[in-house]
Amino acid sequence: MSVPDKFQGFQSPSAEHWTDFQKNSFEPRPFGEYDVDIKVECCGVCASDRHTISGDWGGCPYPLAVGHEVVGKVLRVGDKVTLAKVGTQAAPMLCAGITVYSPLKRLGAGPGKKVGIVGIGGLGHYGVIFAKALGAEVYAISRSRAKEADARKMGADGFLATGEKDWTKGHEMSFDIIINTATSFEGFALSEYLSLLDVHGHWNSVGLPGGDGISIRNQDFITNGCYIGTSHLGSRREMLEMLQLAADKGLKSWIEEIPISKEGLQQAMEALKTSSVRYRSCMTNYEEAFGA
């Protein structure tokens, strides 16, 4: 199959009208010797897509088409590309999967470790799945118990609802690792979460909320001497390890398929806003929308 001279996509026109998606054509940059062209078959919807086109993370050039969790087939490779070839299927659990797998693996999640996953959404559901697959004891941590049944089906051994009174009671200084995937810091009492960590435990934030962030005091973590850090995606080696783990253990993403269109994209963005997606929206029907 030949590669078209122009690409098509649904673009957001401005931060003020960011959900008024318009189907447009545009010229790609010149194809380089290290480039790979992929025919998109479907694409996951990441919270970063919403943060970007809404201006939540600051200004960006418009019109703008987002979407980076691409699944498809390789149509063309540059002369110096060695890790892909024409016809290869490209279907990684990216970026959500690697975003949580990388810190879990680096921080030693596995047998004998107790891991907490804060926020059971697109990132968080992968966190539960991968932490369990690595052999850890896993607790899902969410504002309410609305997602408890699903979290347990994903592999969670326990569930904590932060909206309940004394929700940390009985769990203080018992977690080795907590991965925070929350996309909002509204009403977020960081000191309560840090109190869950054992001595020299690890708090790792991978969610990227907009706004002014969150304040932290030394008193919040001096008792247990916990480590506070963050992580961004992962290495190619970790990606390959993650995909092999998923293949070996038959791990599946929990997705909701939505045919790509202006209305479909608006539906996906609203689901992100209201945290109602279970657990990753995936845009489909690309051939119907853009042609073969």
PDB file of C-alpha atoms in Angstrom:
ATOM      1  CA  MET A   1       0.000   0.000   0.000  1.00  0.00           C
ATOM      2  CA  SER A   2       1.353   3.417  -0.955  1.00  0.00           C
ATOM      3  CA  VAL A   3       1.724   6.261   1.507  1.00  0.00           C
ATOM      4  CA  PRO A   4      -0.503   9.279   0.712  1.00  0.00           C
ATOM      5  CA  ASP A   5       1.047  12.680   0.045  1.00  0.00           C
ATOM      6  CA  LYS A   6      -1.278  14.229   2.608  1.00  0.00           C
ATOM      7  CA  PHE A   7      -2.398  12.876   5.963  1.00  0.00           C
ATOM      8  CA  GLN A   8      -5.823  13.355   7.536  1.00  0.00           C
ATOM      9  CA  GLY A   9      -6.923  13.820  11.103  1.00  0.00           C
ATOM     10  CA  PHE A  10      -9.378  15.496  13.436  1.00  0.00           C
ATOM     11  CA  GLN A  11      -7.878  18.741  14.700  1.00  0.00           C
ATOM     12  CA  SER A  12      -8.791  20.991  17.597  1.00  0.00           C
ATOM     13  CA  PRO A  13      -9.046  24.603  16.342  1.00  0.00           C
ATOM     14  CA  SER A  14      -8.213  26.495  19.549  1.00  0.00           C
ATOM     15  CA  ALA A  15      -8.072  26.287  23.337  1.00  0.00           C
ATOM     16  CA  GLU A  16     -11.373  28.174  23.504  1.00  0.00           C
ATOM     17  CA  HIS A  17     -13.150  25.685  21.221  1.00  0.00           C
ATOM     18  CA  TRP A  18     -10.997  22.636  21.792  1.00  0.00           C
ATOM     19  CA  THR A  19     -13.816  20.082  21.423  1.00  0.00           C
ATOM     20  CA  ASP A  20     -14.989  21.511  18.086  1.00  0.00           C
ATOM     21  CA  PHE A  21     -12.986  18.887  16.205  1.00  0.00           C
ATOM     22  CA  GLN A  22     -12.590  19.445  12.467  1.00  0.00           C
ATOM     23  CA  LYS A  23     -11.533  16.818   9.938  1.00  0.00           C
ATOM     24  CA  ASN A  24      -8.607  18.283   7.994  1.00  0.00           C
ATOM     25  CA  SER A  25      -5.805  17.286   5.642  1.00  0.00           C
ATOM     26  CA  PHE A  26      -2.217  18.349   6.193  1.00  0.00           C
ATOM     27  CA  GLU A  27       1.210  17.724   4.717  1.00  0.00           C
ATOM     28  CA  PRO A  28       3.558  15.613   6.840  1.00  0.00           C
ATOM     29  CA  ARG A  29       7.167  16.617   7.299  1.00  0.00           C
ATOM     30  CA  PRO A  30       9.638  15.196   4.748  1.00  0.00           C
ATOM     31  CA  PHE A  31      10.176  11.481   5.346  1.00  0.00           C
ATOM     32  CA  GLY A  32      13.567  10.879   6.961  1.00  0.00           C
ATOM     33  CA  GLU A  33      16.008   7.999   7.028  1.00  0.00           C
ATOM     34  CA  TYR A  34      15.080   7.145  10.637  1.00  0.00           C
ATOM     35  CA  ASP A  35      11.308   7.561  10.180  1.00  0.00           C
ATOM     36  CA  VAL A  36       8.549   4.949  10.161  1.00  0.00           C
ATOM     37  CA  ASP A  37       5.097   5.487   8.629  1.00  0.00           C
ATOM     38  CA  ILE A  38       2.271   3.570  10.315  1.00  0.00           C
ATOM     39  CA  LYS A  39      -1.236   3.125   8.934  1.00  0.00           C
ATOM     40  CA  VAL A  40      -3.393   3.805  11.980  1.00  0.00           C
ATOM     41  CA  GLU A  41      -6.075   1.212  12.724  1.00  0.00           C
ATOM     42  CA  CYS A  42      -7.077   2.503  16.152  1.00  0.00           C
ATOM     43  CA  CYS A  43      -5.732   4.843  18.814  1.00  0.00           C
ATOM     44  CA  GLY A  44      -6.071   5.053  22.586  1.00  0.00           C
ATOM     45  CA  VAL A  45      -7.174   8.326  24.163  1.00  0.00           C
ATOM     46  CA  CYS A  46      -4.790   9.603  26.838  1.00  0.00           C
ATOM     47  CA  ALA A  47      -5.540  12.231  29.476  1.00  0.00           C
ATOM     48  CA  SER A  48      -2.564  14.138  28.082  1.00  0.00           C
ATOM     49  CA  ASP A  49      -4.539  14.583  24.845  1.00  0.00           C
ATOM     50  CA  ARG A  50      -7.198  16.498  26.743  1.00  0.00           C
ATOM     51  CA  HIS A  51      -4.693  18.505  28.792  1.00  0.00           C
ATOM     52  CA  THR A  52      -2.869  19.500  25.592  1.00  0.00           C
ATOM     53  CA  ILE A  53      -5.689  20.649  23.317  1.00  0.00           C
ATOM     54  CA  SER A  54      -7.612  22.369  26.118  1.00  0.00           C
ATOM     55  CA  GLY A  55      -4.597  24.526  26.968  1.00  0.00           C
ATOM     56  CA  ASP A  56      -4.472  23.072  30.473  1.00  0.00           C
ATOM     57  CA  TRP A  57      -0.704  22.631  30.174  1.00  0.00           C
ATOM     58  CA  GLY A  58      -0.131  25.969  28.468  1.00  0.00           C
ATOM     59  CA  GLY A  59      -0.201  27.260  24.923  1.00  0.00           C
ATOM     60  CA  CYS A  60       0.322  25.109  21.832  1.00  0.00           C
ATOM     61  CA  PRO A  61       0.046  25.637  18.061  1.00  0.00           C
ATOM     62  CA  TYR A  62      -3.418  25.246  16.551  1.00  0.00           C
ATOM     63  CA  PRO A  63      -5.043  23.609  14.691  1.00  0.00           C
ATOM     64  CA  LEU A  64      -3.706  20.525  16.435  1.00  0.00           C
ATOM     65  CA  ALA A  65      -4.359  16.797  16.100  1.00  0.00           C
ATOM     66  CA  VAL A  66      -3.426  14.716  19.135  1.00  0.00           C
ATOM     67  CA  GLY A  67      -3.272  10.972  19.690  1.00  0.00           C
ATOM     68  CA  HIS A  68      -0.130   8.948  20.332  1.00  0.00           C
ATOM     69  CA  GLU A  69      -1.363   5.522  21.503  1.00  0.00           C
ATOM     70  CA  VAL A  70      -1.399   4.276  17.945  1.00  0.00           C
ATOM     71  CA  VAL A  71      -2.104   0.736  16.814  1.00  0.00           C
ATOM     72  CA  GLY A  72      -1.517  -0.104  13.165  1.00  0.00           C
ATOM     73  CA  LYS A  73       0.781  -1.571  10.531  1.00  0.00           C
ATOM     74  CA  VAL A  74       4.088  -0.308   9.199  1.00  0.00           C
ATOM     75  CA  LEU A  75       3.806   0.970   5.613  1.00  0.00           C
ATOM     76  CA  ARG A  76       7.251   2.486   5.094  1.00  0.00           C
ATOM     77  CA  VAL A  77      10.600   2.609   6.892  1.00  0.00           C
ATOM     78  CA  GLY A  78      13.581   4.884   6.452  1.00  0.00           C
ATOM     79  CA  ASP A  79      16.882   3.611   5.092  1.00  0.00           C
ATOM     80  CA  LYS A  80      18.523   3.514   8.532  1.00  0.00           C
ATOM     81  CA  VAL A  81      15.623   1.920  10.428  1.00  0.00           C
ATOM     82  CA  THR A  82      16.614  -1.494  11.812  1.00  0.00           C
ATOM     83  CA  LEU A  83      13.923  -2.242  14.407  1.00  0.00           C
ATOM     84  CA  ALA A  84      10.845  -2.279  12.161  1.00  0.00           C
ATOM     85  CA  LYS A  85       9.955  -3.504   8.707  1.00  0.00           C
ATOM     86  CA  VAL A  86       7.055  -3.073   6.323  1.00  0.00           C
ATOM     87  CA  GLY A  87       4.051  -5.138   7.399  1.00  0.00           C
ATOM     88  CA  THR A  88       5.004  -5.255  11.073  1.00  0.00           C
ATOM     89  CA  GLN A  89       2.073  -4.884  13.448  1.00  0.00           C
ATOM     90  CA  ALA A  90       2.536  -2.007  15.860  1.00  0.00           C
ATOM     91  CA  ALA A  91       0.251  -2.558  18.840  1.00  0.00           C
ATOM     92  CA  PRO A  92       2.016  -1.588  22.069  1.00  0.00           C
ATOM     93  CA  MET A  93       0.371  -0.836  25.413  1.00  0.00           C
ATOM     94  CA  LEU A  94       1.638   2.708  25.094  1.00  0.00           C
ATOM     95  CA  CYS A  95       1.798   5.159  26.590  1.00  0.00           C
ATOM     96  CA  ALA A  96      -0.401   4.150  29.534  1.00  0.00           C
ATOM     97  CA  GLY A  97       1.075   0.686  29.982  1.00  0.00           C
ATOM     98  CA  ILE A  98       4.747   1.627  29.960  1.00  0.00           C
ATOM     99  CA  THR A  99       4.094   4.712  32.102  1.00  0.00           C
ATOM    100  CA  VAL A 100       3.195   2.492  35.054  1.00  0.00           C
ATOM    101  CA  TYR A 101       5.223  -0.619  34.180  1.00  0.00           C
ATOM    102  CA  SER A 102       8.534   1.253  34.146  1.00  0.00           C
ATOM    103  CA  PRO A 103       8.412   2.584  37.739  1.00  0.00           C
ATOM    104  CA  LEU A 104       6.918  -0.667  39.022  1.00  0.00           C
ATOM    105  CA  LYS A 105       9.823  -2.620  37.560  1.00  0.00           C
ATOM    106  CA  ARG A 106      12.523  -0.138  38.574  1.00  0.00           C
ATOM    107  CA  LEU A 107      11.228   0.100  42.147  1.00  0.00           C
ATOM    108  CA  GLY A 108      11.161  -3.664  42.581  1.00  0.00           C
ATOM    109  CA  ALA A 109       7.477  -4.565  42.482  1.00  0.00           C
ATOM    110  CA  GLY A 110       7.213  -8.325  42.871  1.00  0.00           C
ATOM    111  CA  PRO A 111       6.724 -11.142  45.383  1.00  0.00           C
ATOM    112  CA  GLY A 112       6.874  -9.924  48.971  1.00  0.00           C
ATOM    113  CA  LYS A 113       6.116  -6.309  48.035  1.00  0.00           C
ATOM    114  CA  LYS A 114       2.922  -4.396  48.803  1.00  0.00           C
ATOM    115  CA  VAL A 115       1.964  -1.951  46.060  1.00  0.00           C
ATOM    116  CA  GLY A 116      -0.712   0.737  46.031  1.00  0.00           C
ATOM    117  CA  ILE A 117      -2.156   2.205  42.834  1.00  0.00           C
ATOM    118  CA  VAL A 118      -3.810   5.607  43.284  1.00  0.00           C
ATOM    119  CA  GLY A 119      -6.480   6.356  40.693  1.00  0.00           C
ATOM    120  CA  ILE A 120      -8.142   3.532  38.759  1.00  0.00           C
ATOM    121  CA  GLY A 121      -8.428   4.985  35.282  1.00  0.00           C
ATOM    122  CA  GLY A 122      -6.474   4.493  32.077  1.00  0.00           C
ATOM    123  CA  LEU A 123      -3.085   4.475  33.800  1.00  0.00           C
ATOM    124  CA  GLY A 124      -4.271   3.012  37.076  1.00  0.00           C
ATOM    125  CA  HIS A 125      -5.964  -0.046  35.633  1.00  0.00           C
ATOM    126  CA  TYR A 126      -2.674  -0.971  33.946  1.00  0.00           C
ATOM    127  CA  GLY A 127      -0.940  -0.354  37.263  1.00  0.00           C
ATOM    128  CA  VAL A 128      -3.127  -2.912  39.008  1.00  0.00           C
ATOM    129  CA  ILE A 129      -2.776  -5.430  36.172  1.00  0.00           C
ATOM    130  CA  PHE A 130       1.017  -5.179  35.883  1.00  0.00           C
ATOM    131  CA  ALA A 131       1.745  -5.003  39.613  1.00  0.00           C
ATOM    132  CA  LYS A 132      -0.245  -8.202  40.089  1.00  0.00           C
ATOM    133  CA  ALA A 133       1.420  -9.863  37.094  1.00  0.00           C
ATOM    134  CA  LEU A 134       4.822  -9.050  38.630  1.00  0.00           C
ATOM    135  CA  GLY A 135       3.791 -10.921  41.776  1.00  0.00           C
ATOM    136  CA  ALA A 136       3.114  -8.081  44.217  1.00  0.00           C
ATOM    137  CA  GLU A 137       0.287  -7.711  46.713  1.00  0.00           C
ATOM    138  CA  VAL A 138      -1.806  -4.961  45.144  1.00  0.00           C
ATOM    139  CA  TYR A 139      -4.202  -2.412  46.611  1.00  0.00           C
ATOM    140  CA  ALA A 140      -6.320  -0.142  44.438  1.00  0.00           C
ATOM    141  CA  ILE A 141      -6.844   3.319  45.945  1.00  0.00           C
ATOM    142  CA  SER A 142      -9.715   5.491  44.706  1.00  0.00           C
ATOM    143  CA  ARG A 143     -12.014   8.240  45.985  1.00  0.00           C
ATOM    144  CA  SER A 144     -15.034   5.937  46.255  1.00  0.00           C
ATOM    145  CA  ARG A 145     -15.830   2.246  45.952  1.00  0.00           C
ATOM    146  CA  ALA A 146     -17.483   2.643  42.550  1.00  0.00           C
ATOM    147  CA  LYS A 147     -14.606   0.827  40.832  1.00  0.00           C
ATOM    148  CA  GLU A 148     -13.865  -1.737  43.534  1.00  0.00           C
ATOM    149  CA  ALA A 149     -15.476  -4.702  41.781  1.00  0.00           C
ATOM    150  CA  ASP A 150     -13.589  -3.970  38.558  1.00  0.00           C
ATOM    151  CA  ALA A 151     -10.308  -3.422  40.404  1.00  0.00           C
ATOM    152  CA  ARG A 152     -10.596  -6.806  42.067  1.00  0.00           C
ATOM    153  CA  LYS A 153     -11.296  -8.446  38.698  1.00  0.00           C
ATOM    154  CA  MET A 154      -8.100  -6.810  37.428  1.00  0.00           C
ATOM    155  CA  GLY A 155      -6.202  -8.485  40.256  1.00  0.00           C
ATOM    156  CA  ALA A 156      -6.343  -6.109  43.231  1.00  0.00           C
ATOM    157  CA  ASP A 157      -6.022  -7.893  46.570  1.00  0.00           C
ATOM    158  CA  GLY A 158      -7.473  -4.963  48.489  1.00  0.00           C
ATOM    159  CA  PHE A 159      -9.205  -1.628  48.011  1.00  0.00           C
ATOM    160  CA  LEU A 160      -9.033   1.686  49.871  1.00  0.00           C
ATOM    161  CA  ALA A 161     -11.616   4.452  49.381  1.00  0.00           C
ATOM    162  CA  THR A 162     -10.090   7.816  50.282  1.00  0.00           C
ATOM    163  CA  GLY A 163     -13.495   9.436  50.689  1.00  0.00           C
ATOM    164  CA  GLU A 164     -14.220   7.299  53.738  1.00  0.00           C
ATOM    165  CA  LYS A 165     -13.399   8.406  57.277  1.00  0.00           C
ATOM    166  CA  ASP A 166     -10.094   7.102  58.656  1.00  0.00           C
ATOM    167  CA  TRP A 167      -9.366   5.397  55.347  1.00  0.00           C
ATOM    168  CA  THR A 168      -5.674   4.902  56.177  1.00  0.00           C
ATOM    169  CA  LYS A 169      -6.351   3.151  59.493  1.00  0.00           C
ATOM    170  CA  GLY A 170      -4.680  -0.223  59.713  1.00  0.00           C
ATOM    171  CA  HIS A 171      -2.516   0.435  56.649  1.00  0.00           C
ATOM    172  CA  GLU A 172      -0.027   3.013  57.932  1.00  0.00           C
ATOM    173  CA  MET A 173       3.615   2.268  57.090  1.00  0.00           C
ATOM    174  CA  SER A 174       2.715  -0.943  55.279  1.00  0.00           C
ATOM    175  CA  PHE A 175       3.242  -0.178  51.573  1.00  0.00           C
ATOM    176  CA  ASP A 176       6.564  -0.565  49.783  1.00  0.00           C
ATOM    177  CA  ILE A 177       5.531   1.284  46.619  1.00  0.00           C
ATOM    178  CA  ILE A 178       2.685   3.621  45.738  1.00  0.00           C
ATOM    179  CA  ILE A 179       2.164   4.688  42.127  1.00  0.00           C
ATOM    180  CA  ASN A 180       0.037   7.815  41.844  1.00  0.00           C
ATOM    181  CA  THR A 181      -1.864   8.071  38.550  1.00  0.00           C
ATOM    182  CA  ALA A 182      -4.362  10.740  39.658  1.00  0.00           C
ATOM    183  CA  THR A 183      -5.133  13.482  37.120  1.00  0.00           C
ATOM    184  CA  SER A 184      -6.468  15.958  39.685  1.00  0.00           C
ATOM    185  CA  PHE A 185      -5.079  17.269  42.961  1.00  0.00           C
ATOM    186  CA  GLU A 186      -8.442  18.610  44.126  1.00  0.00           C
ATOM    187  CA  GLY A 187      -8.893  17.607  47.761  1.00  0.00           C
ATOM    188  CA  PHE A 188      -5.661  15.600  47.577  1.00  0.00           C
ATOM    189  CA  ALA A 189      -4.198  15.186  51.074  1.00  0.00           C
ATOM    190  CA  LEU A 190      -0.679  14.048  50.186  1.00  0.00           C
ATOM    191  CA  SER A 191       0.347  13.553  53.810  1.00  0.00           C
ATOM    192  CA  GLU A 192      -2.289  10.844  54.214  1.00  0.00           C
ATOM    193  CA  TYR A 193      -0.978   8.904  51.231  1.00  0.00           C
ATOM    194  CA  LEU A 194       2.637   9.209  52.349  1.00  0.00           C
ATOM    195  CA  SER A 195       1.691   7.866  55.778  1.00  0.00           C
ATOM    196  CA  LEU A 196       0.909   4.541  54.106  1.00  0.00           C
ATOM    197  CA  LEU A 197       4.534   3.983  53.092  1.00  0.00           C
ATOM    198  CA  ASP A 198       6.920   1.805  55.050  1.00  0.00           C
ATOM    199  CA  VAL A 199      10.362   3.081  56.028  1.00  0.00           C
ATOM    200  CA  HIS A 200      12.181   4.104  52.840  1.00  0.00           C
ATOM    201  CA  GLY A 201       9.115   3.269  50.768  1.00  0.00           C
ATOM    202  CA  HIS A 202       8.606   4.892  47.364  1.00  0.00           C
ATOM    203  CA  TRP A 203       5.929   7.348  46.237  1.00  0.00           C
ATOM    204  CA  ASN A 204       6.030   7.748  42.462  1.00  0.00           C
ATOM    205  CA  SER A 205       3.715  10.134  40.585  1.00  0.00           C
ATOM    206  CA  VAL A 206       3.029   9.511  36.911  1.00  0.00           C
ATOM    207  CA  GLY A 207      -0.208  11.491  36.533  1.00  0.00           C
ATOM    208  CA  LEU A 208       0.195  15.052  35.241  1.00  0.00           C
ATOM    209  CA  PRO A 209      -2.655  17.229  36.523  1.00  0.00           C
ATOM    210  CA  GLY A 210      -2.948  20.795  35.314  1.00  0.00           C
ATOM    211  CA  GLY A 211      -3.215  23.748  37.655  1.00  0.00           C
ATOM    212  CA  ASP A 212      -0.843  24.857  40.370  1.00  0.00           C
ATOM    213  CA  GLY A 213       0.258  21.451  41.601  1.00  0.00           C
ATOM    214  CA  ILE A 214       0.443  20.449  45.233  1.00  0.00           C
ATOM    215  CA  SER A 215       2.415  21.617  48.259  1.00  0.00           C
ATOM    216  CA  ILE A 216       4.593  19.342  50.343  1.00  0.00           C
ATOM    217  CA  ARG A 217       6.257  19.720  53.740  1.00  0.00           C
ATOM    218  CA  ASN A 218       9.209  17.850  55.211  1.00  0.00           C
ATOM    219  CA  GLN A 219       6.938  16.844  58.090  1.00  0.00           C
ATOM    220  CA  ASP A 220       4.841  14.853  55.629  1.00  0.00           C
ATOM    221  CA  PHE A 221       7.547  12.261  55.064  1.00  0.00           C
ATOM    222  CA  ILE A 222      10.180  12.629  57.751  1.00  0.00           C
ATOM    223  CA  THR A 223       8.627   9.896  59.919  1.00  0.00           C
ATOM    224  CA  ASN A 224       9.189   7.090  57.437  1.00  0.00           C
ATOM    225  CA  GLY A 225      11.934   8.675  55.333  1.00  0.00           C
ATOM    226  CA  CYS A 226      10.069   7.756  52.176  1.00  0.00           C
ATOM    227  CA  TYR A 227      11.349   8.624  48.718  1.00  0.00           C
ATOM    228  CA  ILE A 228       9.283  10.878  46.475  1.00  0.00           C
ATOM    229  CA  GLY A 229       9.767  10.774  42.738  1.00  0.00           C
ATOM    230  CA  THR A 230       8.188  10.618  39.344  1.00  0.00           C
ATOM    231  CA  SER A 231       8.581   8.779  36.058  1.00  0.00           C
ATOM    232  CA  HIS A 232       7.971   9.493  32.383  1.00  0.00           C
ATOM    233  CA  LEU A 233       7.305   6.627  29.964  1.00  0.00           C
ATOM    234  CA  GLY A 234      10.152   4.068  29.865  1.00  0.00           C
ATOM    235  CA  SER A 235      12.965   2.545  27.854  1.00  0.00           C
ATOM    236  CA  ARG A 236      12.668   0.339  24.786  1.00  0.00           C
ATOM    237  CA  ARG A 237      13.948  -2.592  26.838  1.00  0.00           C
ATOM    238  CA  GLU A 238      11.193  -2.042  29.393  1.00  0.00           C
ATOM    239  CA  MET A 239       8.601  -1.794  26.628  1.00  0.00           C
ATOM    240  CA  LEU A 240       9.671  -5.141  25.202  1.00  0.00           C
ATOM    241  CA  GLU A 241       9.672  -6.697  28.690  1.00  0.00           C
ATOM    242  CA  MET A 242       6.185  -5.335  29.315  1.00  0.00           C
ATOM    243  CA  LEU A 243       4.798  -6.691  26.059  1.00  0.00           C
ATOM    244  CA  GLN A 244       6.391 -10.087  26.712  1.00  0.00           C
ATOM    245  CA  LEU A 245       4.861 -10.161  30.203  1.00  0.00           C
ATOM    246  CA  ALA A 246       1.469  -9.316  28.726  1.00  0.00           C
ATOM    247  CA  ALA A 247       1.843 -12.060  26.120  1.00  0.00           C
ATOM    248  CA  ASP A 248       3.058 -14.666  28.619  1.00  0.00           C
ATOM    249  CA  LYS A 249       0.273 -14.020  31.117  1.00  0.00           C
ATOM    250  CA  GLY A 250      -2.505 -13.164  28.669  1.00  0.00           C
ATOM    251  CA  LEU A 251      -2.988  -9.653  30.049  1.00  0.00           C
ATOM    252  CA  LYS A 252      -5.713  -7.600  28.387  1.00  0.00           C
ATOM    253  CA  SER A 253      -6.485  -3.893  28.302  1.00  0.00           C
ATOM    254  CA  TRP A 254      -9.932  -2.841  29.513  1.00  0.00           C
ATOM    255  CA  ILE A 255     -11.154  -0.583  26.711  1.00  0.00           C
ATOM    256  CA  GLU A 256     -14.250   1.077  25.301  1.00  0.00           C
ATOM    257  CA  GLU A 257     -14.252   1.248  21.494  1.00  0.00           C
ATOM    258  CA  ILE A 258     -15.572   4.458  19.916  1.00  0.00           C
ATOM    259  CA  PRO A 259     -15.721   5.012  16.127  1.00  0.00           C
ATOM    260  CA  ILE A 260     -13.609   8.062  15.302  1.00  0.00           C
ATOM    261  CA  SER A 261     -15.628  11.139  14.374  1.00  0.00           C
ATOM    262  CA  LYS A 262     -16.216  14.607  15.769  1.00  0.00           C
ATOM    263  CA  GLU A 263     -18.963  13.245  18.003  1.00  0.00           C
ATOM    264  CA  GLY A 264     -16.919  10.207  18.993  1.00  0.00           C
ATOM    265  CA  LEU A 265     -13.965  12.333  20.049  1.00  0.00           C
ATOM    266  CA  GLN A 266     -16.251  14.618  22.041  1.00  0.00           C
ATOM    267  CA  GLN A 267     -17.648  11.540  23.781  1.00  0.00           C
ATOM    268  CA  ALA A 268     -14.145  10.334  24.655  1.00  0.00           C
ATOM    269  CA  MET A 269     -13.117  13.739  26.012  1.00  0.00           C
ATOM    270  CA  GLU A 270     -16.249  13.994  28.142  1.00  0.00           C
ATOM    271  CA  ALA A 271     -15.562  10.531  29.559  1.00  0.00           C
ATOM    272  CA  LEU A 272     -12.080  11.704  30.569  1.00  0.00           C
ATOM    273  CA  LYS A 273     -13.491  14.830  32.188  1.00  0.00           C
ATOM    274  CA  THR A 274     -16.032  12.903  34.256  1.00  0.00           C
ATOM    275  CA  SER A 275     -13.765   9.886  34.935  1.00  0.00           C
ATOM    276  CA  SER A 276     -16.502   7.667  33.532  1.00  0.00           C
ATOM    277  CA  VAL A 277     -14.425   5.759  30.958  1.00  0.00           C
ATOM    278  CA  ARG A 278     -13.863   2.083  31.767  1.00  0.00           C
ATOM    279  CA  TYR A 279     -10.851   2.203  31.443  1.00  0.00           C
ATOM    280  CA  ARG A 280      -9.373   3.418  28.196  1.00  0.00           C
ATOM    281  CA  SER A 281     -11.276   4.888  25.270  1.00  0.00           C
ATOM    282  CA  CYS A 282      -9.999   3.558  21.966  1.00  0.00           C
ATOM    283  CA  MET A 283     -10.883   5.301  18.706  1.00  0.00           C
ATOM    284  CA  THR A 284     -11.665   2.824  15.907  1.00  0.00           C
ATOM    285  CA  ASN A 285     -13.079   2.641  12.348  1.00  0.00           C
ATOM    286  CA  TYR A 286     -10.252   4.642  10.790  1.00  0.00           C
ATOM    287  CA  GLU A 287     -10.805   3.237   7.301  1.00  0.00           C
ATOM    288  CA  GLU A 288     -14.443   4.312   7.364  1.00  0.00           C
ATOM    289  CA  ALA A 289     -13.454   7.807   8.491  1.00  0.00           C
ATOM    290  CA  PHE A 290     -10.396   8.375   6.306  1.00  0.00           C
ATOM    291  CA  GLY A 291     -10.498   5.739   3.564  1.00  0.00           C
ATOM    292  CA  ALA A 292      -8.343   2.677   2.943  1.00  0.00           C
TER     293      ALA A 292
END
